Coordinates of C-alpha atoms in Angstrom, one line a residue:
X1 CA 102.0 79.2 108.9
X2 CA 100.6 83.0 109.0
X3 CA 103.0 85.9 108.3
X4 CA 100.7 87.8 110.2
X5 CA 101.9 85.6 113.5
X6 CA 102.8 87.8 116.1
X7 CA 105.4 87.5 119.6
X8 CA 104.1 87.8 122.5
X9 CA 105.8 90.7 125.2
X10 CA 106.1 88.7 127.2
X11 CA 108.3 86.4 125.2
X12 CA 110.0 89.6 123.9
X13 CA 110.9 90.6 127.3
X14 CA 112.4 87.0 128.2
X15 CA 114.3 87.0 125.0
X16 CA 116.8 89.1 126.8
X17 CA 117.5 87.1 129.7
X18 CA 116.8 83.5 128.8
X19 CA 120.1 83.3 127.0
X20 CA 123.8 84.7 128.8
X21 CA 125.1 84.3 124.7
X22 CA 122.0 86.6 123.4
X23 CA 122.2 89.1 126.1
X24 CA 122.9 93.1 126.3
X25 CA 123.6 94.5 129.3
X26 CA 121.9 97.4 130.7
X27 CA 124.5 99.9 131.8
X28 CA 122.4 103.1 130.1
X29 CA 121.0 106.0 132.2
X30 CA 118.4 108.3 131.1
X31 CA 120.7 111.2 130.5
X32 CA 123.0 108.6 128.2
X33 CA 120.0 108.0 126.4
X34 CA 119.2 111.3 126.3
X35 CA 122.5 112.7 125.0
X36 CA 122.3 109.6 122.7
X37 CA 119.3 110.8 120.9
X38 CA 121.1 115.1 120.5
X39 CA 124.3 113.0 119.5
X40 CA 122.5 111.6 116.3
X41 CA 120.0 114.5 115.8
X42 CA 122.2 117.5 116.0
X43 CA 124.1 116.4 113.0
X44 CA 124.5 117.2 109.2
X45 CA 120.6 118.8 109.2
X46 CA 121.6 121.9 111.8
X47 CA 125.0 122.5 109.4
X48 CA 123.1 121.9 105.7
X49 CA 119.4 121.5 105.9
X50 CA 118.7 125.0 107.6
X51 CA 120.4 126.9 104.7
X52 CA 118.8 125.1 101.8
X53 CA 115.3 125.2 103.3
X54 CA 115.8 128.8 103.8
X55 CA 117.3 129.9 100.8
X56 CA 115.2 127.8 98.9
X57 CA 111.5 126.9 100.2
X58 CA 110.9 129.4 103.1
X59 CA 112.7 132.2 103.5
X60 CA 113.0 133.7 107.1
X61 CA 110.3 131.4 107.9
X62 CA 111.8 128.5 107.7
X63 CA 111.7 129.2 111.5
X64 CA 108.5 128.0 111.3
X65 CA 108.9 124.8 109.1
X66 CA 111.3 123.9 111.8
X67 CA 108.2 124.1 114.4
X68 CA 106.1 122.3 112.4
X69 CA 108.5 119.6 111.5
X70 CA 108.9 119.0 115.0
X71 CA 105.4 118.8 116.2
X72 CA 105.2 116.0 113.2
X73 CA 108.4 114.1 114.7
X74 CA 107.1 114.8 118.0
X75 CA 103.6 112.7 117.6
X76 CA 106.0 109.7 116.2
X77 CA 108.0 110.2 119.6
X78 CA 105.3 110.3 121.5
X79 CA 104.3 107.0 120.1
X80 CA 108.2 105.7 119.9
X81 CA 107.8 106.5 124.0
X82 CA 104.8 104.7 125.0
X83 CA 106.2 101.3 122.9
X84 CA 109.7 101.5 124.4
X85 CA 108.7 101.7 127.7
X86 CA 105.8 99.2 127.3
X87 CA 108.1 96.7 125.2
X88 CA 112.1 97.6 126.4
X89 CA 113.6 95.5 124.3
X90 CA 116.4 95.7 121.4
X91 CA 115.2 96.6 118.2
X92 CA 113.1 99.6 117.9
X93 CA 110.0 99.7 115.7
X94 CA 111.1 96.0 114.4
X95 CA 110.7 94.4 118.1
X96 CA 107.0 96.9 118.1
X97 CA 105.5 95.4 115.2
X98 CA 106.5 92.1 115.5
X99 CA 104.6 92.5 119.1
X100 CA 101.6 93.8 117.4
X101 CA 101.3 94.0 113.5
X102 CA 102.5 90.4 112.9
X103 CA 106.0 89.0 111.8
X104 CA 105.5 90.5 107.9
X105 CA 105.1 93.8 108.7
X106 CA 108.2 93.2 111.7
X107 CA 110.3 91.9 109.1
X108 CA 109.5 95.1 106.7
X109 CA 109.9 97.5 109.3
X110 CA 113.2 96.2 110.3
X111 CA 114.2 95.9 106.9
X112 CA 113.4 100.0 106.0
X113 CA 115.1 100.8 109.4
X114 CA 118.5 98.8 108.2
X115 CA 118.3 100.6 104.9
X116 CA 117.6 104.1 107.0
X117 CA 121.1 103.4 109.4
X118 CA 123.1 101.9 107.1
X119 CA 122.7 104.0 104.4
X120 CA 122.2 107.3 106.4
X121 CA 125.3 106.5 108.5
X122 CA 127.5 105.9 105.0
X123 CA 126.1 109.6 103.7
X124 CA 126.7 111.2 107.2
X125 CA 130.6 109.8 106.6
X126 CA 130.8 111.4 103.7
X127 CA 129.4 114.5 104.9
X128 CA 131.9 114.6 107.5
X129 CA 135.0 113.7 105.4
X130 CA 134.3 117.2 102.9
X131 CA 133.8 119.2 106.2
X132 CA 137.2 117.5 107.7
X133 CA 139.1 118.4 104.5
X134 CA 137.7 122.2 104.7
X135 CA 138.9 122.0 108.2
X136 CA 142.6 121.0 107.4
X137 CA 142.9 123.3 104.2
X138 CA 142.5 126.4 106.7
X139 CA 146.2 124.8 108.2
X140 CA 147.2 124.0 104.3
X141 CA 147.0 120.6 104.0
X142 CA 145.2 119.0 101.6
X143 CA 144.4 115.2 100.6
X144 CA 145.5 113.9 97.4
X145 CA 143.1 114.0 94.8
X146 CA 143.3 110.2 94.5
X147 CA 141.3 109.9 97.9
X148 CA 139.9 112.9 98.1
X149 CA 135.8 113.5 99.0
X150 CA 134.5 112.6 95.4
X151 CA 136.9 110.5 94.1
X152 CA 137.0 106.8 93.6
X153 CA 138.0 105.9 96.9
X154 CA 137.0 108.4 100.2
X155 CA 139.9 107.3 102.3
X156 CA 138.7 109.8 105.4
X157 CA 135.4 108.4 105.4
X158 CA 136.7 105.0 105.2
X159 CA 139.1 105.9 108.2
X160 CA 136.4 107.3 110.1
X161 CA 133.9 104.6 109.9
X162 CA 136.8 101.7 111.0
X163 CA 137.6 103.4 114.0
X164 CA 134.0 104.4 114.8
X165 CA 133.2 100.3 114.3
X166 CA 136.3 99.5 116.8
X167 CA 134.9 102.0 119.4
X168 CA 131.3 100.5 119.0
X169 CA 132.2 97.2 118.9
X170 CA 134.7 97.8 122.3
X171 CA 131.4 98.2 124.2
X172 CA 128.4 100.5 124.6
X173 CA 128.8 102.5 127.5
X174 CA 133.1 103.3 125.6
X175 CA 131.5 104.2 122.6
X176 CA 128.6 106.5 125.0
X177 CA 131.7 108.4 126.8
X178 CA 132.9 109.2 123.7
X179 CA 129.8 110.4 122.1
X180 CA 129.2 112.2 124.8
X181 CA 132.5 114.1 124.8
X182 CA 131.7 114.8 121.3
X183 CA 128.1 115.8 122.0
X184 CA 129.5 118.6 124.4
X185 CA 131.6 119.9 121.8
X186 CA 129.1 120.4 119.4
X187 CA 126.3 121.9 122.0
X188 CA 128.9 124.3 122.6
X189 CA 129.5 125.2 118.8
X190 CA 125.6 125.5 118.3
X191 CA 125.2 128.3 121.0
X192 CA 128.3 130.0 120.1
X193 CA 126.9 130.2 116.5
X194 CA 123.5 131.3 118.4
X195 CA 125.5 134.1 120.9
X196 CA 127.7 135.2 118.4
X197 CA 125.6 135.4 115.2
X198 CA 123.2 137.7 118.1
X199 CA 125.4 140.5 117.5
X200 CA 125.3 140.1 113.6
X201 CA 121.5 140.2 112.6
X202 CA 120.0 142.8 110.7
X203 CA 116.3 142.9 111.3
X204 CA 115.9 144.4 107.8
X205 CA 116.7 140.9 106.9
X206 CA 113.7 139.2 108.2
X207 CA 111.1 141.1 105.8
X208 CA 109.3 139.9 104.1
X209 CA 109.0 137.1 106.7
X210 CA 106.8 134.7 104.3
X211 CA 108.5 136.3 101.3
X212 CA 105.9 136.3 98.5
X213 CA 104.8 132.6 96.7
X214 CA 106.5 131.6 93.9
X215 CA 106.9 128.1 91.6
X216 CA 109.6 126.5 92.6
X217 CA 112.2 124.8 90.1
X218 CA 110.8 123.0 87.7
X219 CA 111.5 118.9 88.6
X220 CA 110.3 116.6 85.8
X221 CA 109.9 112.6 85.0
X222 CA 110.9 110.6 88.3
X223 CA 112.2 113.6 90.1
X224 CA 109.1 115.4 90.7
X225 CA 107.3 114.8 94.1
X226 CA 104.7 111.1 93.5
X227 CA 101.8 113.9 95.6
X228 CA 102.4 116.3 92.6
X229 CA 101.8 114.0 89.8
X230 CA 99.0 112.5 91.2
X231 CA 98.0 115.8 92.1
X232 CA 98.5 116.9 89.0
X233 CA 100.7 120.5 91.1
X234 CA 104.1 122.6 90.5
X235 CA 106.0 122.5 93.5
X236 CA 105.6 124.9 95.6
X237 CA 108.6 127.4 96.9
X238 CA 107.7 130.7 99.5
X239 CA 104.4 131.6 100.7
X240 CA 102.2 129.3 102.8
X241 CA 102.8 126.5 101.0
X242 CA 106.6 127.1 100.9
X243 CA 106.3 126.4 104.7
X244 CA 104.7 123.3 104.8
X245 CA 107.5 122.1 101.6
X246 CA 110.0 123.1 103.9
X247 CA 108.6 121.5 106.8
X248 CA 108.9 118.1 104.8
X249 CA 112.6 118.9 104.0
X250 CA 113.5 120.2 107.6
X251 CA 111.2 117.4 109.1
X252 CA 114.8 115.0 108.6
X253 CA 116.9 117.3 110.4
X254 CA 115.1 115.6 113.6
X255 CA 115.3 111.9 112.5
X256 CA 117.7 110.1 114.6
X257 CA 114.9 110.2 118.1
X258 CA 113.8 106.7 116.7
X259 CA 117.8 105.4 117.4
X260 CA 117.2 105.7 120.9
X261 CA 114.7 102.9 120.8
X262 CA 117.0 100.7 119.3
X263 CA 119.2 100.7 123.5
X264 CA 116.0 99.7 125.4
X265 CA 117.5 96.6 126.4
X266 CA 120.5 98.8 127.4
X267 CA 118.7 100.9 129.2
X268 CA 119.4 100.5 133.7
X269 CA 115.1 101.6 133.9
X270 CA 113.6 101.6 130.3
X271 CA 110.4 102.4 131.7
X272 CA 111.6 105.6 132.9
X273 CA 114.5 106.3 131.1
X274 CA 113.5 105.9 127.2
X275 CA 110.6 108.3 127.8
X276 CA 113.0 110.6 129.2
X277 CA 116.0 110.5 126.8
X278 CA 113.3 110.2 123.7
X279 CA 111.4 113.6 124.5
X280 CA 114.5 115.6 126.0
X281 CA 116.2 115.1 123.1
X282 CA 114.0 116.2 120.9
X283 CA 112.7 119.0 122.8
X284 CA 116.3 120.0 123.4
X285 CA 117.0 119.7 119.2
X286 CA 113.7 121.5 118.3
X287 CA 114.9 124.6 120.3
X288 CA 118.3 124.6 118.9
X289 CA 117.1 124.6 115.6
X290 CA 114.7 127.4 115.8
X291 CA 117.4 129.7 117.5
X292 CA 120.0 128.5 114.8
X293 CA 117.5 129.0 111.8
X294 CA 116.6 132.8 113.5
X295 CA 120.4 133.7 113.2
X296 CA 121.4 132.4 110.1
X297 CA 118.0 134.5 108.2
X298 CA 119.0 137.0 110.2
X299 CA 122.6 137.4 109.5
X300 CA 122.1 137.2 105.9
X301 CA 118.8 137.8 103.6
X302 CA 117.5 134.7 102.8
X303 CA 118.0 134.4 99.2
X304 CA 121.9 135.1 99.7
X305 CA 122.2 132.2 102.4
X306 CA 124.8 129.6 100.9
X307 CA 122.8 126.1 100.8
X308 CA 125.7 124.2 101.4
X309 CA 127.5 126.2 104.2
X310 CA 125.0 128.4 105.5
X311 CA 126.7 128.8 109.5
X312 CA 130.3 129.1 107.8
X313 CA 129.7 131.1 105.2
X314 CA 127.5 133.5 106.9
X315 CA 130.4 134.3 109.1
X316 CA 133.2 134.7 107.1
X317 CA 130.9 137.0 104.8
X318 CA 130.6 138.9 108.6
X319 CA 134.2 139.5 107.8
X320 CA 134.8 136.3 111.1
X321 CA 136.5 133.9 109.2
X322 CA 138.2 132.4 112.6
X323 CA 134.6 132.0 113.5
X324 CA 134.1 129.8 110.6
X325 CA 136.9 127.9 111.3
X326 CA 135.6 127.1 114.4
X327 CA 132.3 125.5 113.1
X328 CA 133.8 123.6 110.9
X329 CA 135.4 121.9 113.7
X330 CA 132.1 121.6 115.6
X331 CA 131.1 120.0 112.1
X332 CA 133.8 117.6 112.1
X333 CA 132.9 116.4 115.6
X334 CA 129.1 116.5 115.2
X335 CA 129.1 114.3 112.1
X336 CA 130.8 111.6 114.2
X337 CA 128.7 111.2 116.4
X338 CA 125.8 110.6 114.4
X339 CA 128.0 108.2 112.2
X340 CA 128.6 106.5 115.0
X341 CA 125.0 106.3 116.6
X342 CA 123.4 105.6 113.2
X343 CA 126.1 102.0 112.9
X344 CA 124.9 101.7 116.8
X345 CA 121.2 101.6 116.0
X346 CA 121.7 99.7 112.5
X347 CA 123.8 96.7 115.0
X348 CA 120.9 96.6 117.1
X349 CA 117.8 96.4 114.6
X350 CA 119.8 93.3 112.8
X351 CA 120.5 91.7 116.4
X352 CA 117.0 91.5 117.2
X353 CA 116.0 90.1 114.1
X354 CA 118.6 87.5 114.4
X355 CA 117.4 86.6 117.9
X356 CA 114.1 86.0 116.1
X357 CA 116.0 83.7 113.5
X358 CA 114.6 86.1 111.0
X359 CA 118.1 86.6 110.0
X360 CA 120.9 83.9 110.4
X361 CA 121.2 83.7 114.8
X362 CA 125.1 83.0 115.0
X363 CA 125.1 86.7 114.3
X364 CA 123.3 88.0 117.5
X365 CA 126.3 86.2 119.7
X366 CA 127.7 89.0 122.3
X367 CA 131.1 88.8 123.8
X368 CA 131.2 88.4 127.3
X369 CA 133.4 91.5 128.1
X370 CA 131.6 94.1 126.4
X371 CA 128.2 92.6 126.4
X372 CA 127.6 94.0 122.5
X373 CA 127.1 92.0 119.7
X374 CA 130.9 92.0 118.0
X375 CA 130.7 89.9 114.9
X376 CA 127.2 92.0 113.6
X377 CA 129.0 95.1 114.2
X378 CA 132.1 94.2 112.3
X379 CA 129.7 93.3 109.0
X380 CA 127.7 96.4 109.8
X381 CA 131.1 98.4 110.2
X382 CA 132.4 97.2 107.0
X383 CA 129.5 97.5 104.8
X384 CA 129.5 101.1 105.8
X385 CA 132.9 101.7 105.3
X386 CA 133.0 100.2 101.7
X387 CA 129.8 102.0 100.8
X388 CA 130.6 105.5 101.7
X389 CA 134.2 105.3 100.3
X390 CA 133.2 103.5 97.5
X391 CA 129.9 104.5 96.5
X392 CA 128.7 108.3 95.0
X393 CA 125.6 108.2 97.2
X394 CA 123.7 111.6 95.8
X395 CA 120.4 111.4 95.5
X396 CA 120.1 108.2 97.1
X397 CA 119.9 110.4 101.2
X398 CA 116.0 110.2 100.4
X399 CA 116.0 106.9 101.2
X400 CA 117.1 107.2 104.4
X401 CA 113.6 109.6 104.6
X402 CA 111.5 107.0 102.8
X403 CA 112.6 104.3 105.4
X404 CA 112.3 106.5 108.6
X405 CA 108.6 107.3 107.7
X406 CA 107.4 103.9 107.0
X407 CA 108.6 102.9 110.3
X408 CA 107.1 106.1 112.0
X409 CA 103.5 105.3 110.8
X410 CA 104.1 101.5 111.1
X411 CA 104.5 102.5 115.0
X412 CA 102.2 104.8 115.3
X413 CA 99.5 102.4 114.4
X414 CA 100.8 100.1 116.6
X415 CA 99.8 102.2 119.8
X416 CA 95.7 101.7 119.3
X417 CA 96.6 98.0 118.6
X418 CA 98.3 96.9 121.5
X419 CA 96.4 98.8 123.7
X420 CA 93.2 96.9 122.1
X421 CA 95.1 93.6 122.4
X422 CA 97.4 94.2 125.8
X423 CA 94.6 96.6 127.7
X424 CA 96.6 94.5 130.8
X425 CA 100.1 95.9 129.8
X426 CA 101.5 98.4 132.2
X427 CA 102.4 101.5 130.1
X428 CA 104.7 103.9 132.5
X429 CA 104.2 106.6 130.1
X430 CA 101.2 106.3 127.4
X431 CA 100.0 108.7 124.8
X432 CA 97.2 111.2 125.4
X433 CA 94.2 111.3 123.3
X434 CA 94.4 107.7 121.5
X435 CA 94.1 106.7 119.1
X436 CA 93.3 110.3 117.5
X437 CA 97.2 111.6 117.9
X438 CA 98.5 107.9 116.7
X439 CA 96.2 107.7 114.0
X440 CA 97.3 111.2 113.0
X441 CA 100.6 110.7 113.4
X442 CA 100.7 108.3 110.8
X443 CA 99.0 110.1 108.3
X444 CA 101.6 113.0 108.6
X445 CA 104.1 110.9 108.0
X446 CA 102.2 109.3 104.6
X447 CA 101.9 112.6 103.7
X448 CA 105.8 113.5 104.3
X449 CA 106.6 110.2 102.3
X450 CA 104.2 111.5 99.0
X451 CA 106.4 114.5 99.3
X452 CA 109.4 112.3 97.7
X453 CA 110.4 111.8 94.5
X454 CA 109.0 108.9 92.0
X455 CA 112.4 108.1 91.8
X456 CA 112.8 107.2 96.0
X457 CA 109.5 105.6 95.5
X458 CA 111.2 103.0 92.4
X459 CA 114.5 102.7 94.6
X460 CA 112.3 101.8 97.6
X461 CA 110.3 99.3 95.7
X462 CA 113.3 97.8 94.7
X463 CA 114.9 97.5 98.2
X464 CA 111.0 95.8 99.3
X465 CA 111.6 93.4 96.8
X466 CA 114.9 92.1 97.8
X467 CA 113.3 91.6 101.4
X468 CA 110.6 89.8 100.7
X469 CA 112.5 87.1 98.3
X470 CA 114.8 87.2 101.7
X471 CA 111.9 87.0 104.2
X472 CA 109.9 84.2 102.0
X473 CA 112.8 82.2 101.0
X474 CA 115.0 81.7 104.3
X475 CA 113.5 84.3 107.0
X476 CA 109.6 82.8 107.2
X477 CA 110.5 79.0 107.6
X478 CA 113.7 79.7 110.1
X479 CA 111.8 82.3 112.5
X480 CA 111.8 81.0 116.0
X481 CA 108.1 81.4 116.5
X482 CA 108.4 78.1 114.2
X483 CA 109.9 75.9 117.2
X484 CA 106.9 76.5 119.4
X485 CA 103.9 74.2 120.4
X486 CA 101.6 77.1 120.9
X487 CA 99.6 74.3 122.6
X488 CA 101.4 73.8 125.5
X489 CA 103.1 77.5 125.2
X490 CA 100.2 80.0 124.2
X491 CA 102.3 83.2 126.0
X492 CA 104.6 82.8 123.0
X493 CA 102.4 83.0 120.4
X494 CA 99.4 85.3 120.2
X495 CA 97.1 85.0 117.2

């Protein structure tokens, strides 16, 4: 019984149709998909990450750690584009690997990508409940302390993340109209902070542009960065280098592309669609961020932007405190959406791997009327909901990073092996220059995962553990591949 067994696409493909109880339904168009992928990325990184990277890392040209973070992601979605279109099935990078890598490395990959949504949708949540209880103090209300953000119970977040659950668990294409309502209102927030900021820069502000390098704060034991200790360097803040740092940090301001692939089986014309709504988004995102990021440095000198509110802030310092007001209620709405997409693309990694029987199958049941997968998204709902209102999540957000990049290079490497394997696949949209930009495309994103802390790495090794006692002690001997005579069915199977 090899753990290295692999699915066949074609088997993958009947999966979704061979079974009324097992089945999505495909009711997504390429600008849902599309507005699916901004909905997730457009999120907590455009509000936070561009003001600590600035103030921090790159000064002014942070602009340019925003480009180069996005021609990293953008190999990894050029990859995530030829395998969703080539395999459009539920399940992302899990449903890729198991295709090509074998059932082990599926089982891994869809392991790190449930530790990415789950936890990354339970930190959004709590993002979004401090930035809703800025927004209501500007009307005087306030929470009590009891179940305020950083107490012992985070009532908002948890009242966020139930209603969030009943939307996505009402149906796909609700919890889309929604999300798409909400998308709206936060592309028009981002370009009014773009057009209004215009009128507020100072050009003096953006010299130096590379202000000059310098050491950057001293991290020690399991904090420090595992390619510095190896390396034997001091992090490295400003200059040159300060870029690429940044670049690392910035670099998960963009993750949420990947979620898309998890609504390939939702998708009306995957082939054509999960290119489309893959690409767009991030294109759309990457351009956003730049223009935000030139504002913001040049509003306010870079070593004055506030880390934590850097749109806000800059604008009530600009004496435009209604302005601020207003972005914090683009916050409020942003933040949901990705909340909700994140518990979307969690549901649908866990229902593929229960279709496999890698987890228990009675979980991957969808209702007849809304075609989604109820009972997983209650669980997945719930776990969210007692984590972020329960749970201090700090520094655990890096291993949301730590699980996104494993997958990335997992899939990037799987591009030159199905196309060795499958040369007789028909690809609809394939990725030039193979296997040189797959092959590179997953060495950025070993390099990105270096960049974390020792103290990710133990967490993450911890979290691998868990999965393999679950894979070797129930998933390995229930998988479905175990049913089949590979003699009388070899399309199931492929060594």
């Amino acid at each position: 019984m090899s753990v290295l067994r692999t699915k066949s696409i074609e088997q993958s493909i009947d999966d979704t149709t061979e079974d009324h109880e097992f089945q999505l339904k495909r009711r997504l168009t390429a600008l849902d998909l599309t507005l699916f992928g901004i909905g997730v990325i457009i999120g907590a990184g455009i509000f936070t990450t561009t003001g600590r990277a600035a103030q921090e890392l790159a000064g002014p040209a942070v602009v340019i750690s925003f480009v180069v973070g996005a021609l990293c992601c953008g190999l990894a979605a050029l990859c995530y584009a030829e395998l969703a279109s080539t395999v459009p099935v539920s399940g992302s990078a899990y449903t890729f690997s198991y295709a090509t890598l074998g059932e082990l490395i599926a089982w891994i990959i869809g392991w790190d990508l449930f530790l990415e949504l789950m936890l990354g949708a339970s930190v959004v949540a709590q993002g979004w409940s401090q930035y809703f209880t800025e927004l209501i103090s500007h009307a005087g209300w306030a929470l009590p302390d009891a179940v305020a953000p950083g107490s012992h119970f985070d009532l908002m977040a948890f009242v966020l993340v139930a209603t969030l659950t009943a939307l996505v668990a009402f149906g796909i294409k609700e919890s889309l109209r929604v999300n798409m309502a909400l998308v709206a209102l936060k592309l028009f927030i981002v370009l009014f902070v773009i057009v209004a900021g215009i009128g507020f820069i100072n050009r003096d502000n953006y010299s130096p542009f590379i202000p000059e390098a310098t050491d950057a704060a001293a991290k020690t034991g399991v904090q420090r960065p595992l390619l510095d200790t190896i390396l034997g360097l001091e992090p490295a803040a400003f200059g040159v280098m300060g870029i690429f740092t940044a670049a690392s940090l910035v670099f998960f301001a963009y993750i949420g592309f990947d979620v898309v692939a998890t609504t390939a089986e939702e998708a009306k014309n995957p082939q054509r669609d999960l290119p489309i709504g893959i690409i767009a988004s991030l294109i759309i995102c990457t351009v956003l961020y730049v223009a935000v990021a030139l504002v913001i440095t040049g509003m306010v000198k870079y070593d004055d932007i506030d880390p934590k509110a850097a749109l806000a802030t800059a604008f009530t310092d600009a004496g435009k405190g209604g302005y601020a007001t207003i972005i914090s209620a683009g916050a409020v709405a942003g933040l949901a959406t990705v909340v909700m997409t994140l518990m979307i693309g969690a549901t649908r990694v866990l229902f593929a791997m229960s279709r496999d029987n890698l987890l228990p199958r009675s979980l991957a049941h969808t209702n007849d009327r809304t075609g989604t997968p109820v009972r997983l998204t209650l669980i997945i709902g719930g776990l969210v909901a007692l984590i972020c209102s329960l749970t201090p999540i700090g520094k655990l957000e890096e291993m949301v990073n730590i699980g996104t990049l494993s997958a990335f290079a997992l899939v990037s490497l799987a591009i030159p092996i199905l196309r060795k394997r499958r040369p007789d696949l028909e690809r609809s949209f394939k990725v030039p220059f193979s296997p040189v930009l797959p092959i590179l495309s997953s060495l950025v994103c070993l390099y990105l995962m270096l960049n974390l802390s020792i103290e990710t790495w133990l967490r993450f090794l911890v979290w691998m553990a868990l999965g393999f006692i679950i894979y070797f002690a129930y998933s390995r001997h229930h998988a479905k591949l175990n049913r089949v005579d590979t003699d009388t069915d070899p399309d199931y199977l492929r060594a």
